Amino acid sequence: MYSQEMYKYGSQSSVIRQIFAYSQARAQVIGKKNVFDFSLGNPSVPAPKAVRDAYETLLNEMSPLELHGYTSGPGDASVRQAIADDLNERFGTDIEGGNIYMTCGAAAALKIALCALYEKGDEALTLTPFFPEYRVFTESAGYKFVPVESEYGTFQPDLNKLEAAITEKTKLIILNSPNNPSGVIYNRDKLVDLAQLLYEKQKEYDHPIFIIADEPYRELTYGKEVPFIPTLYRNTIVCYSYSKSFSLPGERIGYVCVPPEVVSSQDIFFAVCGAGRVLGYVCAPSLAQQVIKKCVRVRPDVEPYRRNRDMLYGGLTRMGYECIAPDGAFYLCVKAPDGNTERFCERAKKYELLIVPGESFMAPGYVRMSYCVSEDTVRNSLPRFEMLLEEYKEG
Ligand code: PLP
């Protein structure tokens, strides 16, 4: 009567969503400010003023028919060119508007890129820890999904493990840096070595192996360089989103970029257009596209996130918690004091602290905290984390 596969995806809500629902229910009972919800990655910094102004200006100045009408399937040509120009200025690339396909955020970008590349029997790799939807997106596209463990304790790529996981069926590897859930930015030298390994493997198996660089957190960095992967490895397809950098997750806007250096770039771009069409994802929101064109050189204010990161990471490590030092995004991985994350999350609930077990991200032994919350939430949560740790010391 209906698809059992889709039923499975629809009926099992993610752990994060379950915790978020619990948080909403608790807020009804004890008030929002008494719930310390670190579960969701919903930006807490408002969209930059220039972005909000652009919405207003466009609504007042552009003809409604133009503003709310369809664009072409891959998006408005002038918007795509503006994005290409900005990337070229920043990274010295030769990307053209024709290499860019506008999407409803990174989720659609990923799904389109994965479907565009898929051939029967393909395997898709990613590094742990990872955004849980990768499993859903790859498996539903037909891939065998292969998570590869990163170096424990740093969550940098483990190239020996990666080498062992690559087979002749490997079509691609999804990289996400700055990373959700760890906040880790992959070091340039690691990425250079990873690129070298993929070049060797491409040669050995005599077919291309692609990197899909999932980059919604590209601009959310606190000083450390985020290398632009297409400049290190030719067969890189970029999936980008303005959800986090412009705090516009509800506006659903992002893109897929297939740079000209990618093997059969033009044909793969057609396959991207085909995947967009088949999935029903053509024509990303027109108004949001125009806003991006106006604001393509605007960069986010990361200071509120930096303050939260410093307060949380500094506070928790001083108490004695073990954490992975985050250089970007707005996530922090904290080790459960006795390694049991389920118990840690349950005990945390007693103090109204809502955190997510790392097992959902394949980060066993860790919990994820999203610090895209108010500064007060972070500040007021710290004494509670201290009491929680005391419980462990008492046994
Ligand atoms: N990729 C990663 C690593 C994410 O963390 C998210 C959202 O949290 C997405 C993709 C999806 O982002 P979007 O809202 O742009 O679809």
Tab-separated table of C-alpha atoms and ligand atoms in Angstrom, residues 41 104-108 110 130-131 134 137 176 178-180 214-217 240-244 248-249 252-254 331 368, ligand 1:
chain	number	residue	atom	x	y	z
A	41	GLY	CA	21.895	23.247	15.714
A	104	CYS	CA	17.090	24.200	-0.757
A	105	GLY	CA	20.008	24.167	1.689
A	106	ALA	CA	22.794	21.630	2.158
A	107	ALA	CA	20.404	18.714	2.656
A	108	ALA	CA	19.065	19.044	-0.897
A	110	LEU	CA	23.901	16.575	-0.698
A	130	PHE	CA	29.318	12.636	11.156
A	131	PHE	CA	25.946	14.288	10.605
A	134	TYR	CA	24.502	11.119	5.751
A	137	PHE	CA	20.902	10.320	2.197
A	176	ASN	CA	32.516	17.891	6.663
A	178	PRO	CA	34.193	22.448	10.289
A	179	ASN	CA	32.546	19.338	11.578
A	180	ASN	CA	29.177	18.595	13.068
A	214	ASP	CA	29.754	19.459	2.874
A	215	GLU	CA	30.462	22.990	4.034
A	216	PRO	CA	27.556	24.651	5.840
A	217	TYR	CA	29.934	25.811	8.597
A	240	TYR	CA	27.064	24.669	0.618
A	241	SER	CA	24.275	26.218	2.632
A	242	TYR	CA	23.460	29.644	4.060
A	243	SER	CA	21.511	28.020	6.904
A	244	LYS	CA	24.274	28.501	9.463
A	248	LEU	CA	18.664	31.305	7.515
A	249	PRO	CA	17.880	27.608	8.078
A	252	ARG	CA	16.230	26.784	2.601
A	253	ILE	CA	18.980	28.154	0.408
A	254	GLY	CA	22.345	26.719	-0.643
A	331	TYR	CA	29.317	22.228	18.560
A	368	ARG	CA	27.349	16.634	21.605
B	1	PLP	N1	25.337	19.081	6.736
B	1	PLP	C1	25.646	19.251	8.024
B	1	PLP	C2	26.977	18.818	8.502
B	1	PLP	C3	24.719	19.814	8.911
B	1	PLP	O1	25.048	19.960	10.195
B	1	PLP	C4	23.444	20.202	8.412
B	1	PLP	C5	22.433	20.766	9.323
B	1	PLP	O2	22.536	20.806	10.507
B	1	PLP	C6	23.179	20.022	7.054
B	1	PLP	C7	24.127	19.456	6.249
B	1	PLP	C8	21.850	20.414	6.474
B	1	PLP	O3	21.774	21.789	6.401
B	1	PLP	P1	20.607	22.590	5.656
B	1	PLP	O4	19.805	23.255	6.708
B	1	PLP	O5	21.301	23.612	4.846
B	1	PLP	O6	19.845	21.642	4.826
